[in-house]
Tab-separated table of C-alpha atoms and ligand atoms in Angstrom:
chain	number	residue	atom	x	y	z
B	1	MET	CA	75.066	99.872	115.530
B	2	THR	CA	76.137	98.597	112.096
B	3	LYS	CA	79.864	98.893	111.355
B	4	VAL	CA	80.243	99.787	107.711
B	5	GLY	CA	83.065	99.625	105.163
B	6	ILE	CA	83.349	101.250	101.745
B	7	VAL	CA	85.498	99.584	99.095
B	8	GLY	CA	86.603	101.958	96.357
B	9	ALA	CA	86.616	104.876	98.776
B	10	THR	CA	87.724	107.408	96.146
B	11	ALA	CA	84.585	106.858	94.016
B	12	TYR	CA	81.876	109.473	93.512
B	13	THR	CA	79.375	107.032	94.994
B	14	SER	CA	81.664	106.630	98.029
B	15	LEU	CA	81.468	110.348	98.837
B	16	GLU	CA	77.668	110.145	98.671
B	17	LEU	CA	77.700	107.072	100.926
B	18	ILE	CA	79.903	108.867	103.452
B	19	LYS	CA	77.635	111.925	103.512
B	20	ILE	CA	74.569	109.737	104.133
B	21	LEU	CA	76.267	107.490	106.693
B	22	LEU	CA	77.536	110.460	108.725
B	23	ARG	CA	73.863	111.368	109.306
B	24	HIS	CA	72.802	107.786	109.988
B	25	PRO	CA	72.238	107.280	113.716
B	26	GLU	CA	72.693	103.491	113.714
B	27	SER	CA	75.772	103.008	111.554
B	28	GLU	CA	79.412	103.885	111.827
B	29	ILE	CA	82.060	103.912	109.083
B	30	SER	CA	84.945	101.722	110.236
B	31	TYR	CA	86.805	100.958	106.996
B	32	LEU	CA	87.625	102.769	103.764
B	33	GLY	CA	89.415	100.520	101.268
B	34	THR	CA	91.321	101.781	98.217
B	35	ARG	CA	93.915	100.367	95.850
B	36	ARG	CA	95.974	103.569	95.441
B	37	MET	CA	95.383	105.887	98.398
B	38	ALA	CA	96.061	103.734	101.473
B	39	GLY	CA	97.254	105.943	104.343
B	40	THR	CA	95.700	109.071	102.840
B	41	LYS	CA	92.933	110.753	104.811
B	42	ILE	CA	89.580	110.660	103.039
B	43	SER	CA	89.360	114.428	103.603
B	44	GLU	CA	92.453	114.868	101.401
B	45	ILE	CA	90.655	112.996	98.613
B	46	PHE	CA	87.369	114.843	99.200
B	47	PRO	CA	88.251	118.232	100.776
B	48	VAL	CA	84.549	118.833	101.481
B	49	LEU	CA	85.006	116.374	104.376
B	50	THR	CA	87.782	118.414	106.076
B	51	LYS	CA	87.028	118.840	109.791
B	52	ILE	CA	83.964	116.646	109.277
B	53	PHE	CA	85.365	113.166	108.638
B	54	GLU	CA	89.085	112.541	108.311
B	55	MET	CA	89.510	108.757	108.529
B	56	PRO	CA	92.619	107.398	106.766
B	57	CYS	CA	92.067	104.935	103.923
B	58	SER	CA	93.245	101.325	104.155
B	59	PRO	CA	94.785	99.094	101.492
B	60	LEU	CA	92.602	96.840	99.439
B	61	GLY	CA	93.702	93.378	98.421
B	62	GLU	CA	93.783	89.684	99.075
B	63	GLY	CA	93.856	88.841	102.778
B	64	LYS	CA	93.129	92.466	103.720
B	65	VAL	CA	89.605	91.982	105.072
B	66	PRO	CA	88.946	94.317	108.011
B	67	GLY	CA	87.940	92.683	111.300
B	68	ASP	CA	85.545	95.290	112.534
B	69	VAL	CA	82.938	95.469	109.760
B	70	ASP	CA	79.384	94.088	109.481
B	71	LEU	CA	78.591	95.282	105.947
B	72	VAL	CA	80.580	96.672	103.015
B	73	PHE	CA	79.490	98.791	100.110
B	74	MET	CA	81.427	97.930	96.958
B	75	ALA	CA	81.940	101.109	94.892
B	76	LEU	CA	84.172	99.447	92.294
B	77	PRO	CA	83.653	99.191	88.529
B	78	PRO	CA	81.886	96.164	87.058
B	79	THR	CA	84.221	93.210	86.377
B	80	VAL	CA	86.500	94.471	89.203
B	81	SER	CA	83.960	94.149	92.004
B	82	MET	CA	83.554	90.379	91.682
B	83	GLN	CA	87.305	89.994	92.312
B	84	PHE	CA	86.831	91.396	95.843
B	85	VAL	CA	83.278	90.462	96.886
B	86	PRO	CA	83.992	86.776	97.754
B	87	GLN	CA	86.603	87.595	100.405
B	88	PHE	CA	84.113	89.775	102.303
B	89	LEU	CA	81.227	87.296	102.048
B	90	ASP	CA	83.497	84.426	103.096
B	91	ALA	CA	84.478	86.448	106.176
B	92	GLY	CA	80.779	86.727	107.133
B	93	ILE	CA	80.457	90.369	106.041
B	94	LYS	CA	77.280	91.418	104.237
B	95	VAL	CA	77.772	93.121	100.877
B	96	VAL	CA	75.856	95.741	98.908
B	97	ASP	CA	77.522	95.812	95.489
B	98	LEU	CA	76.990	98.991	93.465
B	99	SER	CA	78.457	97.463	90.322
B	100	ALA	CA	76.640	95.278	87.788
B	101	ASP	CA	78.536	92.105	88.674
B	102	TYR	CA	75.720	90.405	90.611
B	103	ARG	CA	72.656	91.923	88.931
B	104	PHE	CA	71.979	89.093	86.469
B	105	ALA	CA	70.419	85.797	87.472
B	106	GLU	CA	71.720	84.400	84.166
B	107	LYS	CA	75.511	84.258	84.120
B	108	SER	CA	75.464	83.943	80.320
B	109	VAL	CA	73.637	87.272	79.926
B	110	TYR	CA	76.259	89.021	82.077
B	111	GLU	CA	79.099	87.399	80.149
B	112	ARG	CA	77.581	88.343	76.782
B	113	TRP	CA	77.074	92.026	77.675
B	114	TYR	CA	80.143	92.595	79.879
B	115	LYS	CA	82.425	90.504	77.680
B	116	VAL	CA	84.214	88.746	80.552
B	117	LYS	CA	83.827	85.413	82.286
B	118	HIS	CA	82.002	85.680	85.608
B	119	THR	CA	84.551	84.665	88.221
B	120	ASP	CA	82.156	84.209	91.147
B	121	PRO	CA	79.161	82.193	89.885
B	122	SER	CA	78.373	80.617	93.270
B	123	HIS	CA	77.681	83.942	94.966
B	124	LEU	CA	75.898	85.207	91.846
B	125	LYS	CA	73.228	82.563	92.454
B	126	ALA	CA	72.571	83.852	95.969
B	127	ALA	CA	72.521	87.558	95.089
B	128	VAL	CA	69.276	89.535	95.408
B	129	TYR	CA	68.424	92.427	93.066
B	130	GLY	CA	68.239	95.410	95.396
B	131	LEU	CA	65.168	97.293	94.273
B	132	PRO	CA	63.288	97.497	97.599
B	133	GLU	CA	59.927	98.442	96.090
B	134	LEU	CA	59.847	95.079	94.279
B	135	PHE	CA	62.081	92.718	96.246
B	136	ARG	CA	61.966	93.939	99.862
B	137	ASP	CA	61.235	90.487	101.338
B	138	LYS	CA	64.254	88.902	99.682
B	139	ILE	CA	66.554	91.808	100.576
B	140	GLU	CA	65.692	91.377	104.269
B	141	THR	CA	67.458	88.037	104.471
B	142	ALA	CA	70.157	88.540	101.813
B	143	SER	CA	73.898	88.560	102.480
B	144	LEU	CA	74.664	89.920	99.002
B	145	VAL	CA	72.545	92.618	97.389
B	146	ALA	CA	73.153	93.765	93.821
B	147	ASN	CA	72.292	97.439	93.877
B	148	PRO	CA	70.485	98.275	90.606
B	149	GLY	CA	71.885	100.511	87.908
B	150	CYS	CA	70.739	104.127	87.781
B	151	TYR	CA	68.822	103.975	84.481
B	152	PRO	CA	67.233	100.604	85.389
B	153	THR	CA	66.035	101.988	88.745
B	154	ALA	CA	64.112	104.833	87.113
B	155	ALA	CA	62.909	102.709	84.193
B	156	ILE	CA	61.764	99.670	86.179
B	157	LEU	CA	59.940	101.754	88.806
B	158	GLY	CA	58.159	103.544	85.957
B	159	LEU	CA	57.141	100.298	84.239
B	160	ALA	CA	56.359	97.993	87.177
B	161	PRO	CA	52.694	98.873	87.862
B	162	LEU	CA	51.758	98.368	84.196
B	163	ILE	CA	53.701	95.142	83.785
B	164	LYS	CA	52.405	93.580	86.981
B	165	ARG	CA	48.854	94.088	85.674
B	166	ASP	CA	49.766	92.864	82.151
B	167	LEU	CA	48.525	96.107	80.571
B	168	ILE	CA	51.267	96.707	77.970
B	169	ASP	CA	53.109	94.986	75.120
B	170	THR	CA	56.453	94.114	76.668
B	171	ASP	CA	58.135	93.721	73.279
B	172	ASP	CA	57.593	97.394	72.472
B	173	ILE	CA	59.078	99.378	75.357
B	174	ILE	CA	60.806	102.598	74.309
B	175	ILE	CA	62.989	104.318	76.886
B	176	ASP	CA	64.555	107.665	76.082
B	177	ALA	CA	66.900	108.373	78.991
B	178	LYS	CA	69.075	111.308	80.032
B	179	SER	CA	71.668	111.400	82.779
B	180	GLY	CA	73.991	113.891	84.409
B	181	ILE	CA	77.675	113.255	83.781
B	182	SER	CA	78.511	111.968	87.281
B	183	GLY	CA	76.757	108.791	86.097
B	184	SER	CA	79.970	107.998	84.221
B	185	GLY	CA	82.138	108.050	87.345
B	186	ARG	CA	85.145	110.060	88.390
B	187	THR	CA	87.760	109.101	85.823
B	188	PRO	CA	87.633	111.675	83.014
B	189	THR	CA	87.338	110.540	79.415
B	190	GLU	CA	86.942	112.408	76.161
B	191	ALA	CA	83.186	111.724	76.289
B	192	THR	CA	82.886	113.302	79.736
B	193	HIS	CA	85.323	116.181	79.124
B	194	TYR	CA	83.751	119.602	79.908
B	195	CYS	CA	84.487	120.933	76.418
B	196	GLU	CA	82.788	117.954	74.804
B	197	ARG	CA	79.745	117.883	77.070
B	198	ASN	CA	78.947	121.506	77.818
B	199	GLU	CA	76.286	123.020	75.527
B	200	ASN	CA	76.030	119.653	73.795
B	201	LEU	CA	73.714	116.663	73.635
B	202	GLU	CA	74.028	113.306	71.927
B	203	ALA	CA	72.801	109.743	72.227
B	204	TYR	CA	75.389	107.121	73.142
B	205	ASN	CA	75.647	103.309	73.155
B	206	VAL	CA	72.490	103.149	71.039
B	207	GLY	CA	71.135	99.591	71.063
B	208	VAL	CA	74.140	98.298	72.988
B	209	HIS	CA	73.981	99.968	76.423
B	210	ARG	CA	74.528	97.413	79.193
B	211	HIS	CA	71.528	98.595	81.158
B	212	THR	CA	69.264	97.215	78.401
B	213	PRO	CA	69.526	93.547	79.475
B	214	GLU	CA	69.226	94.575	83.134
B	215	ILE	CA	65.889	96.291	82.469
B	216	GLU	CA	64.759	93.399	80.265
B	217	SER	CA	65.615	90.757	82.843
B	218	ILE	CA	63.575	92.431	85.613
B	219	VAL	CA	60.673	93.182	83.245
B	220	SER	CA	60.764	89.527	82.243
B	221	LEU	CA	60.694	88.439	85.890
B	222	MET	CA	57.734	90.690	86.710
B	223	GLY	CA	55.673	89.949	83.623
B	224	ASN	CA	56.694	86.403	82.796
B	225	SER	CA	57.419	87.530	79.231
B	226	ASP	CA	60.284	87.851	76.773
B	227	PRO	CA	60.535	91.648	76.531
B	228	PHE	CA	62.318	93.860	74.043
B	229	VAL	CA	63.470	97.238	75.277
B	230	TYR	CA	64.536	100.060	72.948
B	231	PHE	CA	66.808	101.952	75.337
B	232	THR	CA	68.592	105.124	74.241
B	233	PRO	CA	70.681	106.998	76.822
B	234	HIS	CA	72.030	110.549	76.549
B	235	LEU	CA	74.562	112.406	78.689
B	236	ILE	CA	73.383	115.912	79.387
B	237	PRO	CA	75.465	118.872	80.553
B	238	MET	CA	74.615	118.725	84.237
B	239	ILE	CA	76.375	117.012	87.115
B	240	ARG	CA	73.628	114.858	88.602
B	241	GLY	CA	70.036	113.880	87.859
B	242	LEU	CA	68.377	111.403	85.529
B	243	LEU	CA	65.103	111.333	83.599
B	244	CYS	CA	63.570	108.429	81.695
B	245	SER	CA	60.772	109.193	79.216
B	246	ILE	CA	59.107	105.859	78.523
B	247	TYR	CA	56.633	105.048	75.729
B	248	VAL	CA	54.623	101.830	75.876
B	249	GLN	CA	51.724	100.378	73.912
B	250	LEU	CA	48.487	99.567	75.793
B	251	LYS	CA	46.887	96.143	75.305
B	252	LYS	CA	43.426	97.534	76.071
B	253	GLU	CA	41.776	100.905	76.586
B	254	ILE	CA	42.302	102.415	80.001
B	255	SER	CA	41.749	105.920	81.352
B	256	ASN	CA	44.293	108.311	82.756
B	257	GLU	CA	42.548	108.128	86.113
B	258	GLU	CA	42.713	104.332	86.245
B	259	ILE	CA	46.406	104.413	85.419
B	260	ARG	CA	47.083	106.953	88.161
B	261	ASP	CA	45.115	104.790	90.621
B	262	LEU	CA	47.255	101.821	89.639
B	263	PHE	CA	50.469	103.719	90.379
B	264	ASN	CA	49.029	105.135	93.606
B	265	ASN	CA	48.025	101.661	94.757
B	266	LEU	CA	51.493	100.217	94.195
B	267	TYR	CA	53.504	103.169	95.470
B	268	GLY	CA	51.177	104.907	97.947
B	269	GLY	CA	52.945	103.314	100.911
B	270	GLU	CA	56.462	103.638	99.504
B	271	PRO	CA	58.667	106.227	101.223
B	272	PHE	CA	60.848	106.860	98.153
B	273	VAL	CA	58.463	106.836	95.190
B	274	ARG	CA	55.935	109.584	94.551
B	275	LEU	CA	53.557	110.517	91.756
B	276	SER	CA	53.721	114.027	90.280
B	277	ARG	CA	50.637	116.162	90.760
B	278	ASP	CA	48.180	115.451	87.926
B	279	GLY	CA	49.152	117.431	84.840
B	280	THR	CA	52.720	118.046	86.008
B	281	PHE	CA	55.873	116.135	85.157
B	282	PRO	CA	58.988	115.311	87.192
B	283	LYS	CA	61.947	117.674	87.167
B	284	THR	CA	65.406	116.378	87.988
B	285	LYS	CA	65.882	119.346	90.329
B	286	ASP	CA	62.978	118.204	92.499
B	287	VAL	CA	64.757	114.949	93.371
B	288	THR	CA	68.377	116.143	93.473
B	289	ASN	CA	70.211	115.072	96.639
B	290	THR	CA	67.265	112.913	97.690
B	291	ASN	CA	66.517	109.203	97.483
B	292	MET	CA	63.176	109.944	95.804
B	293	CYS	CA	61.914	108.650	92.462
B	294	GLU	CA	59.201	110.908	91.036
B	295	ILE	CA	56.911	109.502	88.354
B	296	ALA	CA	54.219	110.956	86.076
B	297	VAL	CA	51.939	108.949	83.756
B	298	LYS	CA	49.696	110.061	80.925
B	299	VAL	CA	47.615	108.139	78.406
B	300	VAL	CA	48.059	109.505	74.868
B	301	GLY	CA	46.180	107.571	72.175
B	302	LYS	CA	47.102	103.895	72.392
B	303	ARG	CA	50.220	104.559	74.431
B	304	VAL	CA	51.021	105.375	78.010
B	305	LEU	CA	53.817	107.883	78.496
B	306	ILE	CA	55.747	107.544	81.736
B	307	PHE	CA	58.283	110.022	83.070
B	308	SER	CA	60.527	108.842	85.889
B	309	SER	CA	63.200	110.936	87.556
B	310	ILE	CA	65.868	110.209	90.158
B	311	ASP	CA	69.225	111.528	91.333
B	312	ASN	CA	71.627	109.016	89.740
B	313	LEU	CA	73.967	109.175	92.738
B	314	MET	CA	71.152	108.750	95.303
B	315	LYS	CA	68.170	106.540	94.358
B	316	GLY	CA	70.338	105.511	91.390
B	317	ALA	CA	73.282	104.416	93.584
B	318	SER	CA	74.289	105.374	97.143
B	319	GLY	CA	70.864	106.336	98.551
B	320	GLN	CA	69.365	103.071	97.362
B	321	ALA	CA	72.426	101.217	98.696
B	322	VAL	CA	71.798	102.640	102.193
B	323	GLN	CA	68.078	101.850	101.833
B	324	ASN	CA	69.156	98.245	101.137
B	325	MET	CA	71.541	98.255	104.106
B	326	ASN	CA	68.709	99.443	106.346
B	327	ILE	CA	66.512	96.560	105.195
B	328	MET	CA	69.322	93.977	105.494
B	329	CYS	CA	70.343	95.136	108.971
B	330	GLY	CA	66.873	95.660	110.444
B	331	HIS	CA	67.036	99.470	110.665
B	332	ASN	CA	64.119	101.688	109.774
B	333	GLU	CA	64.207	101.686	105.953
B	334	THR	CA	64.335	105.471	105.686
B	335	MET	CA	67.072	105.987	108.302
B	336	GLY	CA	69.681	108.551	107.176
B	337	LEU	CA	67.783	109.239	103.960
B	338	ILE	CA	65.487	111.919	102.638
R	401	NAP	N1	78.101	107.175	89.237
R	401	NAP	C1	76.847	106.779	89.259
R	401	NAP	O1	75.898	107.586	89.126
R	401	NAP	C2	76.523	105.323	89.466
R	401	NAP	C3	75.163	104.940	89.511
R	401	NAP	C4	74.838	103.594	89.712
R	401	NAP	C5	75.855	102.642	89.830
R	401	NAP	N2	77.161	103.038	89.748
R	401	NAP	C6	78.176	101.990	89.876
R	401	NAP	O2	78.822	102.181	91.137
R	401	NAP	C7	80.203	101.800	91.021
R	401	NAP	C8	81.044	103.010	91.409
R	401	NAP	O3	80.727	104.060	90.514
R	401	NAP	P1	81.379	105.510	90.610
R	401	NAP	O4	80.781	106.294	89.505
R	401	NAP	O5	81.290	106.012	91.986
R	401	NAP	O6	82.892	105.145	90.263
R	401	NAP	P2	84.173	106.073	90.116
R	401	NAP	O7	83.917	107.423	90.640
R	401	NAP	O8	84.615	105.941	88.699
R	401	NAP	O9	85.219	105.309	91.069
R	401	NAP	C9	85.582	103.968	90.814
R	401	NAP	C10	86.332	103.411	92.012
R	401	NAP	O10	86.820	102.111	91.688
R	401	NAP	C11	88.224	102.041	91.980
R	401	NAP	N3	88.875	101.134	91.039
R	401	NAP	C12	88.858	101.210	89.681
R	401	NAP	N4	89.511	100.165	89.144
R	401	NAP	C13	89.960	99.434	90.195
R	401	NAP	C14	90.715	98.222	90.290
R	401	NAP	N5	91.136	97.561	89.208
R	401	NAP	N6	90.998	97.745	91.534
R	401	NAP	C15	90.577	98.389	92.638
R	401	NAP	N7	89.866	99.553	92.604
R	401	NAP	C16	89.555	100.047	91.394
R	401	NAP	C17	88.715	103.459	91.837
R	401	NAP	O11	89.863	103.572	92.606
R	401	NAP	P3	91.088	104.498	92.188
R	401	NAP	O12	90.850	105.835	92.834
R	401	NAP	O13	92.215	103.763	92.784
R	401	NAP	O14	91.105	104.557	90.684
R	401	NAP	C18	87.524	104.246	92.431
R	401	NAP	O15	87.579	104.212	93.840
R	401	NAP	C19	80.418	101.374	89.565
R	401	NAP	O16	80.277	99.986	89.463
R	401	NAP	C20	79.265	102.065	88.821
R	401	NAP	O17	78.892	101.395	87.657
R	401	NAP	C21	77.506	104.362	89.589
């Protein structure tokens, strides 16, 4: 039995973690840490949990590391998470961090894009990027896993088979991405306000979104190249779900069938990646509330078009985090997940 804590218990991703962990036969939630709601039952914060799970939250802070925990999920914002991660690791507790604080091997890249000094460079060096389909072996023995961002998860899974075989120009990767609004977290802002988002669509953070260097750094690792990614995200008027439409330039002629074989070879044995039926394309609704990433590929002229869809709160966050926990703790990788 793995005793689990969640730090940032009031987060959207925390509620998803709780729902998954309550169905997980080999883990038990023993700690819910929050800065503001200590003493409050989690079911008062998320009424959906009333009569299902009513554990009171505990305070979060220096010297407040719980004794009875094997692994914590950090559901805190980037730049905040790294203030709390060291105290858990130093107490011998494994960490799956949902923020971006440990996703970059290069500290300077993180500091440039997040505009703060990294305060925990020693643990950053030991962190493993938690995309199981690519880094399963390293995750198995890691104490600190950096759970990938939602857009990078969909984008990297869509690109990996082509990059591993050196089939595309990595300096010409175009990613047009759309996400449900829960991707922006629970704190409302003008950009996420119902009146602004409903019946509306616009690009945001064009050319400056922080998931750009995350995608580039993993593409670079896989392909030994210096990639350039044109990444344009949009918030769409739905709560959850994410779709990346990716356009890449082929280095040589290759048929649709060969490309599908390539994807099938890499992902055939993966429990949480599937290829759409030939001629069909992924719908966000078909992966909602699951840990699945659905991908379609099609050769059009000199380009390959890739469509990759996930639930941002599941494969894009909490589902993948539990998948990582399962690997780190020696459980069946699919335990608690669909
Ligand atoms: N939402 C997604 O789809 C998604 C996908 C992938 C990754 N992520 C990442 O996962 C993490 C959690 O995301 P979320 O969307 O679930 O967040 P969220 O709903 O916005 O909740 C953020 C949590 O962080 C806590 N918090 C904020 N500032 C804090 C501080 N200074 N000290 C202590 N606690 C603080 C909040 O506590 P209070 O209640 O006290 O404010 C809340 O519990 C983020 O790093 C996010 O980037 C999210």
